[in-house]
Amino acid sequence: MLAKVLLALSLVPALALALCQPDGQDAYNVRLSIKTALGANAYEWSESEQFLFRATLAFAMRQYTGQETFNVSSVIVCDETPRVSFWFVVTNPSNTATLIPKNTVEAAIRLSRNRINSAFLLSDKTLQFLGIPPTLAPPSQPSLPVWLIVFGVVMGLVTVGILALIISGFIERKKKEKTIEDEDEEEKQERIMENDISCQTLEGKNGVNNGAYTHDEDRLTQL
Amino acid sequence: MKFKLPNPGLDDRIPSHERLEILEKEETDGRPKWDNKTQYMLTCVGFCVGLGNVWRFPYLCQKYGGGAFMIPFLILLVLEGIPLLHLEFAIGQRLRKGSLGVWTAIHPYLGGVGISAMCVSFLVSLYYNTIIAWVMWYFFNSFQDPLPWSQCPLNDNRTEMHQSWTRVAESYVEECDKSSPVDYFWYRTTLNSSTNIDDSGSIQWWLLLCLLCAWTVLYVCCIRGIETTGKAVYVTSTLPFVVLTIFLIRGLTLKGSVDGIIFLFTPNAKLSNPETWLNAGAQVLYSFSLAFGGLISFSSYNSVHNNCEQDAVTISLINGFTSVYAATVIYSIIGFRATERFDDCNDRNILSLTNTFNLPERNITADNYDEFLHKLNLTYPEVIKDLNLETCNLNALLSEGVEGTGLAFIVFTEAITKMPVSPLWAILFFIMLFCLGLSSMFGNIEGVLVPLQDLNVFPKSWPKEALTGITCLGSFLIALIFIQGSGNYWLALFDEFAGSIPLLIIAFCEMVGVVYIYGIDRTYLKQQKGAATGYGCDGKILAGDLKHSRKKAMPMYSGGWKGVMLGCQNRCRDLLRCRGLVDETQRMEGAHLKTPEMYPTELNPDCCLADKLERPHCG
């Protein structure tokens, strides 16, 4: 009896290992890049961390399926490497010999991706489920593209500037025309010109000798 | 005796020194004037320093061997740039007309030089403003984080799948995935470029708006000619230097920037290569914005006594310095980008190896990468081959010499996305490009508007605002060809053919015209300031109109002399002595006119009426 129990017990991990095969049909490869993500604060990958992973995955399965029968033992891990990468499969809690199909596992992981990442202080890029691409938030589309707003501001300023300059130029021109008209009025009362020299200058003046001539006069002796 | 082609009637067409003095005092010119010297210098510097300093010079510098390119460039700057610049300033200042008027004054047959300068200015301003429109588009898009060219846009089918989750699957647009986000943003989002020039495509409405913006900004700055332009240049000519300095300081703090600068200035010892000299010469010519006619125009608004030789030297030196400075800044950022790419390339290779062989993280670093690769290659050669590892070469990345729009809109924008606080740097960079381009456009528009006015294309009664408006509107409508699908091919076509050979020919004609037709002697002697100096002795005296100016209380000799040729003949001197104009204290060859302060305050009525010049008793 004891021998049978021992045999059964020894077969279980072997059976488990048989279920978890790298490149298996329902298996997923996981790769963690802890040092890249956390640098100096990186933790060592240990059995306990592995336990946490299996627990988180069981949680994800519970969330997705709604069945609270998933346990840490439902998640089987194999082929661990120093890289910190390994393969895992999820067994059906009601029938431990069968595996949960790939699509279901993927859907469950997608749903709780954020929770899984945060459990390990990692992100989509550093905790990779190979075959499940990282998900992205939809970009926030504002009602009006940003560039149109800036364009509107610039065009508004420029248009105001143009209008201001045109109107001020117009006003100045009107003012100048008015002053010219006023000046023309004055000119009519100006002195009479002849040969472009004012008559008053010519009348009643004997003229003043230019300095240029002074030394010429000195040459002639005075009488 | 210097060779000079016969040019009769030259003196009738140009204002004499005396007339210029009088015009200066009277300000009856009717021409606009600079408010101060600073405005003039900033406008000329702005015109000369343009986009070419930023994206053509660094490329040439790097291609022909950095430090070794500087030597031909600086030599040709002094031998080619300064004289041509001096020539344009001098004729503008002396003849006081725009480019068309100046050439028709020198000789009527030379008017074609002015018209071709106007045509070149027009064609260049068409495509140049389109480049400014592109810059504005990038500027408008810089006000968001993350920048739109930093990542590929998501595919449309993201909304179809997985609707039960709040987050959606990643799927990038295929075109973007195959090239890069910056390339995609430039060629697809901005230009929406068609495959060749035959395929016109449609008008890109977003570029239409940007082009409209560019032309209206130009209009508001040029609306009243140099009155408004002179104010605008305080910003547009100084801001680029400020931004360049900010970028230099920022760039020097980035990793790899010094490598870039060292790479730029390391000579490749290609001085003997004639292509180096040709390219240096071409760069000097095009960089100085010669033969556009704009410089002649700007210089004609100066005072007659302005020292244009000093201006030419100053502006040439500023232009050369800016080219070198901009090259340094650009290459510090390019060095940073190349180093980033090199590091990324190495990281990708290391990750490849680590993942494939499931080695612990951080085992392979950049230092021991080569030995690890060698070891692994010995044991698993087929696996290594399948990995398709890239070869990362820093020098190759630095040598990816890009010029023109590729530098500004692809390489530099990519570098900006790698810097922290990217939107700020993007905004600064595109404002700098915008100011550089706009200040050059001022000169181009001047080179178009002034000849149009001289040709009397528009009625004289129309105000200046209307002229500028019509020119800008017409140019905007024609420039619509550059914003259709095939627009950038058209632009390349214009750039290649409108702005190259024609300028060479015009510059050559200018040189020949001034040296042989105007006469290099006059050009040389007229630089002297102060009292007018006599030269040549043809003894012609044309009657002077003595106009009594009621506006000024000045000596009555402020009026219009039609051009008195002083000669060494006695008759000239006597008659002028009669008018009390000869300054007998100056005993040099040739008669000297008194400076206006020395004019007699009263006239000798017998001597001084125009029709009494011939009276013998005036001697």
mmCIF file with all atom_site columns, N, CA, C and O in Angstrom, chain B residues 146-186:
data_model
loop_
_atom_site.group_PDB
_atom_site.id
_atom_site.type_symbol
_atom_site.label_atom_id
_atom_site.label_alt_id
_atom_site.label_comp_id
_atom_site.label_asym_id
_atom_site.label_entity_id
_atom_site.label_seq_id
_atom_site.pdbx_PDB_ins_code
_atom_site.Cartn_x
_atom_site.Cartn_y
_atom_site.Cartn_z
_atom_site.occupancy
_atom_site.B_iso_or_equiv
_atom_site.pdbx_formal_charge
_atom_site.auth_seq_id
_atom_site.auth_comp_id
_atom_site.auth_asym_id
_atom_site.auth_atom_id
_atom_site.pdbx_PDB_model_num
ATOM 1   N N  . PRO B 1 146 ? 3.630   63.232 -26.056 1.00 0.00 ? 146 PRO B N  1
ATOM 2   C CA . PRO B 1 146 ? 4.863   63.112 -26.846 1.00 0.00 ? 146 PRO B CA 1
ATOM 3   C C  . PRO B 1 146 ? 4.720   63.734 -28.233 1.00 0.00 ? 146 PRO B C  1
ATOM 4   O O  . PRO B 1 146 ? 3.621   63.887 -28.744 1.00 0.00 ? 146 PRO B O  1
ATOM 5   N N  . LEU B 1 147 ? 5.846   64.102 -28.807 1.00 0.00 ? 147 LEU B N  1
ATOM 6   C CA . LEU B 1 147 ? 5.826   64.718 -30.124 1.00 0.00 ? 147 LEU B CA 1
ATOM 7   C C  . LEU B 1 147 ? 5.280   63.721 -31.147 1.00 0.00 ? 147 LEU B C  1
ATOM 8   O O  . LEU B 1 147 ? 5.547   62.532 -31.057 1.00 0.00 ? 147 LEU B O  1
ATOM 9   N N  . PRO B 1 148 ? 4.494   64.221 -32.113 1.00 0.00 ? 148 PRO B N  1
ATOM 10  C CA . PRO B 1 148 ? 3.846   63.295 -33.055 1.00 0.00 ? 148 PRO B CA 1
ATOM 11  C C  . PRO B 1 148 ? 4.820   62.480 -33.889 1.00 0.00 ? 148 PRO B C  1
ATOM 12  O O  . PRO B 1 148 ? 4.444   61.435 -34.410 1.00 0.00 ? 148 PRO B O  1
ATOM 13  N N  . TRP B 1 149 ? 6.079   62.949 -34.040 1.00 0.00 ? 149 TRP B N  1
ATOM 14  C CA . TRP B 1 149 ? 7.000   62.188 -34.853 1.00 0.00 ? 149 TRP B CA 1
ATOM 15  C C  . TRP B 1 149 ? 7.869   61.261 -34.011 1.00 0.00 ? 149 TRP B C  1
ATOM 16  O O  . TRP B 1 149 ? 8.856   60.710 -34.512 1.00 0.00 ? 149 TRP B O  1
ATOM 17  N N  . SER B 1 150 ? 7.533   61.094 -32.730 1.00 0.00 ? 150 SER B N  1
ATOM 18  C CA . SER B 1 150 ? 8.360   60.231 -31.893 1.00 0.00 ? 150 SER B CA 1
ATOM 19  C C  . SER B 1 150 ? 7.867   58.788 -31.921 1.00 0.00 ? 150 SER B C  1
ATOM 20  O O  . SER B 1 150 ? 8.594   57.888 -31.539 1.00 0.00 ? 150 SER B O  1
ATOM 21  N N  . GLN B 1 151 ? 6.625   58.570 -32.351 1.00 0.00 ? 151 GLN B N  1
ATOM 22  C CA . GLN B 1 151 ? 6.134   57.195 -32.408 1.00 0.00 ? 151 GLN B CA 1
ATOM 23  C C  . GLN B 1 151 ? 5.202   57.040 -33.588 1.00 0.00 ? 151 GLN B C  1
ATOM 24  O O  . GLN B 1 151 ? 4.601   58.005 -34.053 1.00 0.00 ? 151 GLN B O  1
ATOM 25  N N  . CYS B 1 152 ? 5.077   55.783 -34.016 1.00 0.00 ? 152 CYS B N  1
ATOM 26  C CA . CYS B 1 152 ? 4.200   55.507 -35.140 1.00 0.00 ? 152 CYS B CA 1
ATOM 27  C C  . CYS B 1 152 ? 2.749   55.607 -34.703 1.00 0.00 ? 152 CYS B C  1
ATOM 28  O O  . CYS B 1 152 ? 2.411   55.211 -33.596 1.00 0.00 ? 152 CYS B O  1
ATOM 29  N N  . PRO B 1 153 ? 1.889   56.073 -35.555 1.00 0.00 ? 153 PRO B N  1
ATOM 30  C CA . PRO B 1 153 ? 0.468   56.107 -35.188 1.00 0.00 ? 153 PRO B CA 1
ATOM 31  C C  . PRO B 1 153 ? -0.096  54.690 -35.198 1.00 0.00 ? 153 PRO B C  1
ATOM 32  O O  . PRO B 1 153 ? 0.399   53.824 -35.907 1.00 0.00 ? 153 PRO B O  1
ATOM 33  N N  . LEU B 1 154 ? -1.143  54.472 -34.412 1.00 0.00 ? 154 LEU B N  1
ATOM 34  C CA . LEU B 1 154 ? -1.723  53.130 -34.345 1.00 0.00 ? 154 LEU B CA 1
ATOM 35  C C  . LEU B 1 154 ? -2.599  52.880 -35.545 1.00 0.00 ? 154 LEU B C  1
ATOM 36  O O  . LEU B 1 154 ? -3.145  53.798 -36.141 1.00 0.00 ? 154 LEU B O  1
ATOM 37  N N  . ASN B 1 155 ? -2.734  51.608 -35.835 1.00 0.00 ? 155 ASN B N  1
ATOM 38  C CA . ASN B 1 155 ? -3.508  51.189 -36.994 1.00 0.00 ? 155 ASN B CA 1
ATOM 39  C C  . ASN B 1 155 ? -4.987  51.391 -36.764 1.00 0.00 ? 155 ASN B C  1
ATOM 40  O O  . ASN B 1 155 ? -5.439  51.507 -35.638 1.00 0.00 ? 155 ASN B O  1
ATOM 41  N N  . ASP B 1 156 ? -5.739  51.331 -37.825 1.00 0.00 ? 156 ASP B N  1
ATOM 42  C CA . ASP B 1 156 ? -7.172  51.528 -37.689 1.00 0.00 ? 156 ASP B CA 1
ATOM 43  C C  . ASP B 1 156 ? -7.879  50.336 -37.084 1.00 0.00 ? 156 ASP B C  1
ATOM 44  O O  . ASP B 1 156 ? -8.886  50.479 -36.433 1.00 0.00 ? 156 ASP B O  1
ATOM 45  N N  . ASN B 1 157 ? -7.314  49.138 -37.327 1.00 0.00 ? 157 ASN B N  1
ATOM 46  C CA . ASN B 1 157 ? -8.062  47.976 -36.867 1.00 0.00 ? 157 ASN B CA 1
ATOM 47  C C  . ASN B 1 157 ? -7.915  47.762 -35.374 1.00 0.00 ? 157 ASN B C  1
ATOM 48  O O  . ASN B 1 157 ? -8.336  46.774 -34.832 1.00 0.00 ? 157 ASN B O  1
ATOM 49  N N  . ARG B 1 158 ? -7.304  48.719 -34.698 1.00 0.00 ? 158 ARG B N  1
ATOM 50  C CA . ARG B 1 158 ? -7.203  48.565 -33.244 1.00 0.00 ? 158 ARG B CA 1
ATOM 51  C C  . ARG B 1 158 ? -8.566  48.598 -32.574 1.00 0.00 ? 158 ARG B C  1
ATOM 52  O O  . ARG B 1 158 ? -8.751  48.084 -31.496 1.00 0.00 ? 158 ARG B O  1
ATOM 53  N N  . THR B 1 159 ? -9.510  49.234 -33.206 1.00 0.00 ? 159 THR B N  1
ATOM 54  C CA . THR B 1 159 ? -10.816 49.325 -32.563 1.00 0.00 ? 159 THR B CA 1
ATOM 55  C C  . THR B 1 159 ? -11.679 48.108 -32.831 1.00 0.00 ? 159 THR B C  1
ATOM 56  O O  . THR B 1 159 ? -12.675 47.875 -32.185 1.00 0.00 ? 159 THR B O  1
ATOM 57  N N  . GLU B 1 160 ? -11.282 47.315 -33.842 1.00 0.00 ? 160 GLU B N  1
ATOM 58  C CA . GLU B 1 160 ? -12.125 46.178 -34.181 1.00 0.00 ? 160 GLU B CA 1
ATOM 59  C C  . GLU B 1 160 ? -11.984 45.055 -33.175 1.00 0.00 ? 160 GLU B C  1
ATOM 60  O O  . GLU B 1 160 ? -12.965 44.447 -32.781 1.00 0.00 ? 160 GLU B O  1
ATOM 61  N N  . MET B 1 161 ? -10.747 44.789 -32.814 1.00 0.00 ? 161 MET B N  1
ATOM 62  C CA . MET B 1 161 ? -10.524 43.621 -31.970 1.00 0.00 ? 161 MET B CA 1
ATOM 63  C C  . MET B 1 161 ? -10.652 43.966 -30.498 1.00 0.00 ? 161 MET B C  1
ATOM 64  O O  . MET B 1 161 ? -10.493 45.092 -30.102 1.00 0.00 ? 161 MET B O  1
ATOM 65  N N  . HIS B 1 162 ? -10.857 42.956 -29.693 1.00 0.00 ? 162 HIS B N  1
ATOM 66  C CA . HIS B 1 162 ? -10.741 43.044 -28.244 1.00 0.00 ? 162 HIS B CA 1
ATOM 67  C C  . HIS B 1 162 ? -11.507 44.201 -27.641 1.00 0.00 ? 162 HIS B C  1
ATOM 68  O O  . HIS B 1 162 ? -10.981 44.988 -26.874 1.00 0.00 ? 162 HIS B O  1
ATOM 69  N N  . GLN B 1 163 ? -12.764 44.274 -27.984 1.00 0.00 ? 163 GLN B N  1
ATOM 70  C CA . GLN B 1 163 ? -13.499 45.422 -27.467 1.00 0.00 ? 163 GLN B CA 1
ATOM 71  C C  . GLN B 1 163 ? -13.873 45.281 -26.005 1.00 0.00 ? 163 GLN B C  1
ATOM 72  O O  . GLN B 1 163 ? -14.286 46.216 -25.369 1.00 0.00 ? 163 GLN B O  1
ATOM 73  N N  . SER B 1 164 ? -13.725 44.061 -25.487 1.00 0.00 ? 164 SER B N  1
ATOM 74  C CA . SER B 1 164 ? -14.132 43.892 -24.096 1.00 0.00 ? 164 SER B CA 1
ATOM 75  C C  . SER B 1 164 ? -13.101 44.450 -23.137 1.00 0.00 ? 164 SER B C  1
ATOM 76  O O  . SER B 1 164 ? -13.348 44.591 -21.962 1.00 0.00 ? 164 SER B O  1
ATOM 77  N N  . TRP B 1 165 ? -11.928 44.780 -23.608 1.00 0.00 ? 165 TRP B N  1
ATOM 78  C CA . TRP B 1 165 ? -10.947 45.335 -22.717 1.00 0.00 ? 165 TRP B CA 1
ATOM 79  C C  . TRP B 1 165 ? -10.824 46.834 -22.909 1.00 0.00 ? 165 TRP B C  1
ATOM 80  O O  . TRP B 1 165 ? -11.086 47.373 -23.965 1.00 0.00 ? 165 TRP B O  1
ATOM 81  N N  . THR B 1 166 ? -10.340 47.444 -21.875 1.00 0.00 ? 166 THR B N  1
ATOM 82  C CA . THR B 1 166 ? -10.175 48.904 -21.982 1.00 0.00 ? 166 THR B CA 1
ATOM 83  C C  . THR B 1 166 ? -8.936  49.265 -22.776 1.00 0.00 ? 166 THR B C  1
ATOM 84  O O  . THR B 1 166 ? -8.821  50.347 -23.317 1.00 0.00 ? 166 THR B O  1
ATOM 85  N N  . ARG B 1 167 ? -8.011  48.327 -22.843 1.00 0.00 ? 167 ARG B N  1
ATOM 86  C CA . ARG B 1 167 ? -6.845  48.654 -23.644 1.00 0.00 ? 167 ARG B CA 1
ATOM 87  C C  . ARG B 1 167 ? -6.852  47.804 -24.910 1.00 0.00 ? 167 ARG B C  1
ATOM 88  O O  . ARG B 1 167 ? -7.357  46.723 -24.919 1.00 0.00 ? 167 ARG B O  1
ATOM 89  N N  . VAL B 1 168 ? -6.271  48.291 -25.925 1.00 0.00 ? 168 VAL B N  1
ATOM 90  C CA . VAL B 1 168 ? -6.380  47.635 -27.227 1.00 0.00 ? 168 VAL B CA 1
ATOM 91  C C  . VAL B 1 168 ? -5.030  47.122 -27.691 1.00 0.00 ? 168 VAL B C  1
ATOM 92  O O  . VAL B 1 168 ? -3.992  47.488 -27.185 1.00 0.00 ? 168 VAL B O  1
ATOM 93  N N  . ALA B 1 169 ? -5.098  46.246 -28.629 1.00 0.00 ? 169 ALA B N  1
ATOM 94  C CA . ALA B 1 169 ? -3.880  45.593 -29.108 1.00 0.00 ? 169 ALA B CA 1
ATOM 95  C C  . ALA B 1 169 ? -3.019  46.568 -29.900 1.00 0.00 ? 169 ALA B C  1
ATOM 96  O O  . ALA B 1 169 ? -3.502  47.493 -30.545 1.00 0.00 ? 169 ALA B O  1
ATOM 97  N N  . GLU B 1 170 ? -1.728  46.319 -29.835 1.00 0.00 ? 170 GLU B N  1
ATOM 98  C CA . GLU B 1 170 ? -0.829  47.197 -30.583 1.00 0.00 ? 170 GLU B CA 1
ATOM 99  C C  . GLU B 1 170 ? -0.775  46.751 -32.039 1.00 0.00 ? 170 GLU B C  1
ATOM 100 O O  . GLU B 1 170 ? -0.597  45.599 -32.361 1.00 0.00 ? 170 GLU B O  1
ATOM 101 N N  . SER B 1 171 ? -0.980  47.686 -32.915 1.00 0.00 ? 171 SER B N  1
ATOM 102 C CA . SER B 1 171 ? -0.672  47.408 -34.317 1.00 0.00 ? 171 SER B CA 1
ATOM 103 C C  . SER B 1 171 ? -0.355  48.739 -34.986 1.00 0.00 ? 171 SER B C  1
ATOM 104 O O  . SER B 1 171 ? -1.193  49.625 -35.078 1.00 0.00 ? 171 SER B O  1
ATOM 105 N N  . TYR B 1 172 ? 0.855   48.867 -35.391 1.00 0.00 ? 172 TYR B N  1
ATOM 106 C CA . TYR B 1 172 ? 1.271   50.113 -35.992 1.00 0.00 ? 172 TYR B CA 1
ATOM 107 C C  . TYR B 1 172 ? 0.972   50.125 -37.476 1.00 0.00 ? 172 TYR B C  1
ATOM 108 O O  . TYR B 1 172 ? 0.895   49.090 -38.120 1.00 0.00 ? 172 TYR B O  1
ATOM 109 N N  . VAL B 1 173 ? 0.863   51.311 -38.000 1.00 0.00 ? 173 VAL B N  1
ATOM 110 C CA . VAL B 1 173 ? 0.712   51.476 -39.431 1.00 0.00 ? 173 VAL B CA 1
ATOM 111 C C  . VAL B 1 173 ? 1.929   50.856 -40.122 1.00 0.00 ? 173 VAL B C  1
ATOM 112 O O  . VAL B 1 173 ? 3.060   51.083 -39.725 1.00 0.00 ? 173 VAL B O  1
ATOM 113 N N  . GLU B 1 174 ? 1.661   50.074 -41.138 1.00 0.00 ? 174 GLU B N  1
ATOM 114 C CA . GLU B 1 174 ? 2.739   49.272 -41.730 1.00 0.00 ? 174 GLU B CA 1
ATOM 115 C C  . GLU B 1 174 ? 3.873   50.097 -42.310 1.00 0.00 ? 174 GLU B C  1
ATOM 116 O O  . GLU B 1 174 ? 5.049   49.821 -42.127 1.00 0.00 ? 174 GLU B O  1
ATOM 117 N N  . GLU B 1 175 ? 3.498   51.177 -43.028 1.00 0.00 ? 175 GLU B N  1
ATOM 118 C CA . GLU B 1 175 ? 4.502   52.022 -43.660 1.00 0.00 ? 175 GLU B CA 1
ATOM 119 C C  . GLU B 1 175 ? 5.469   52.575 -42.625 1.00 0.00 ? 175 GLU B C  1
ATOM 120 O O  . GLU B 1 175 ? 6.673   52.670 -42.839 1.00 0.00 ? 175 GLU B O  1
ATOM 121 N N  . CYS B 1 176 ? 4.912   52.976 -41.509 1.00 0.00 ? 176 CYS B N  1
ATOM 122 C CA . CYS B 1 176 ? 5.724   53.586 -40.458 1.00 0.00 ? 176 CYS B CA 1
ATOM 123 C C  . CYS B 1 176 ? 6.630   52.547 -39.846 1.00 0.00 ? 176 CYS B C  1
ATOM 124 O O  . CYS B 1 176 ? 7.783   52.809 -39.549 1.00 0.00 ? 176 CYS B O  1
ATOM 125 N N  . ASP B 1 177 ? 6.090   51.365 -39.660 1.00 0.00 ? 177 ASP B N  1
ATOM 126 C CA . ASP B 1 177 ? 6.865   50.296 -39.065 1.00 0.00 ? 177 ASP B CA 1
ATOM 127 C C  . ASP B 1 177 ? 8.090   49.971 -39.897 1.00 0.00 ? 177 ASP B C  1
ATOM 128 O O  . ASP B 1 177 ? 9.154   49.695 -39.368 1.00 0.00 ? 177 ASP B O  1
ATOM 129 N N  . LYS B 1 178 ? 7.931   50.034 -41.212 1.00 0.00 ? 178 LYS B N  1
ATOM 130 C CA . LYS B 1 178 ? 9.049   49.645 -42.079 1.00 0.00 ? 178 LYS B CA 1
ATOM 131 C C  . LYS B 1 178 ? 10.123  50.706 -42.153 1.00 0.00 ? 178 LYS B C  1
ATOM 132 O O  . LYS B 1 178 ? 11.286  50.389 -42.395 1.00 0.00 ? 178 LYS B O  1
ATOM 133 N N  . SER B 1 179 ? 9.763   51.968 -41.987 1.00 0.00 ? 179 SER B N  1
ATOM 134 C CA . SER B 1 179 ? 10.787  53.010 -42.054 1.00 0.00 ? 179 SER B CA 1
ATOM 135 C C  . SER B 1 179 ? 11.098  53.493 -40.637 1.00 0.00 ? 179 SER B C  1
ATOM 136 O O  . SER B 1 179 ? 11.764  52.823 -39.891 1.00 0.00 ? 179 SER B O  1
ATOM 137 N N  . SER B 1 180 ? 10.605  54.641 -40.278 1.00 0.00 ? 180 SER B N  1
ATOM 138 C CA . SER B 1 180 ? 10.808  55.127 -38.906 1.00 0.00 ? 180 SER B CA 1
ATOM 139 C C  . SER B 1 180 ? 9.770   56.204 -38.653 1.00 0.00 ? 180 SER B C  1
ATOM 140 O O  . SER B 1 180 ? 9.216   56.777 -39.591 1.00 0.00 ? 180 SER B O  1
ATOM 141 N N  . PRO B 1 181 ? 9.468   56.471 -37.405 1.00 0.00 ? 181 PRO B N  1
ATOM 142 C CA . PRO B 1 181 ? 8.424   57.473 -37.127 1.00 0.00 ? 181 PRO B CA 1
ATOM 143 C C  . PRO B 1 181 ? 8.714   58.846 -37.727 1.00 0.00 ? 181 PRO B C  1
ATOM 144 O O  . PRO B 1 181 ? 7.813   59.502 -38.234 1.00 0.00 ? 181 PRO B O  1
ATOM 145 N N  . VAL B 1 182 ? 9.979   59.290 -37.669 1.00 0.00 ? 182 VAL B N  1
ATOM 146 C CA . VAL B 1 182 ? 10.291  60.619 -38.194 1.00 0.00 ? 182 VAL B CA 1
ATOM 147 C C  . VAL B 1 182 ? 10.130  60.656 -39.703 1.00 0.00 ? 182 VAL B C  1
ATOM 148 O O  . VAL B 1 182 ? 9.595   61.607 -40.261 1.00 0.00 ? 182 VAL B O  1
ATOM 149 N N  . ASP B 1 183 ? 10.605  59.599 -40.403 1.00 0.00 ? 183 ASP B N  1
ATOM 150 C CA . ASP B 1 183 ? 10.436  59.544 -41.852 1.00 0.00 ? 183 ASP B CA 1
ATOM 151 C C  . ASP B 1 183 ? 8.961   59.570 -42.212 1.00 0.00 ? 183 ASP B C  1
ATOM 152 O O  . ASP B 1 183 ? 8.535   60.260 -43.131 1.00 0.00 ? 183 ASP B O  1
ATOM 153 N N  . TYR B 1 184 ? 8.185   58.740 -41.470 1.00 0.00 ? 184 TYR B N  1
ATOM 154 C CA . TYR B 1 184 ? 6.741   58.659 -41.748 1.00 0.00 ? 184 TYR B CA 1
ATOM 155 C C  . TYR B 1 184 ? 6.077   60.015 -41.576 1.00 0.00 ? 184 TYR B C  1
ATOM 156 O O  . TYR B 1 184 ? 5.275   60.439 -42.401 1.00 0.00 ? 184 TYR B O  1
ATOM 157 N N  . PHE B 1 185 ? 6.419   60.674 -40.475 1.00 0.00 ? 185 PHE B N  1
ATOM 158 C CA . PHE B 1 185 ? 5.791   61.974 -40.224 1.00 0.00 ? 185 PHE B CA 1
ATOM 159 C C  . PHE B 1 185 ? 6.145   62.964 -41.320 1.00 0.00 ? 185 PHE B C  1
ATOM 160 O O  . PHE B 1 185 ? 5.301   63.752 -41.750 1.00 0.00 ? 185 PHE B O  1
ATOM 161 N N  . TRP B 1 186 ? 7.377   62.939 -41.811 1.00 0.00 ? 186 TRP B N  1
ATOM 162 C CA . TRP B 1 186 ? 7.788   63.902 -42.828 1.00 0.00 ? 186 TRP B CA 1
ATOM 163 C C  . TRP B 1 186 ? 7.160   63.571 -44.176 1.00 0.00 ? 186 TRP B C  1
ATOM 164 O O  . TRP B 1 186 ? 6.487   64.392 -44.791 1.00 0.00 ? 186 TRP B O  1
#
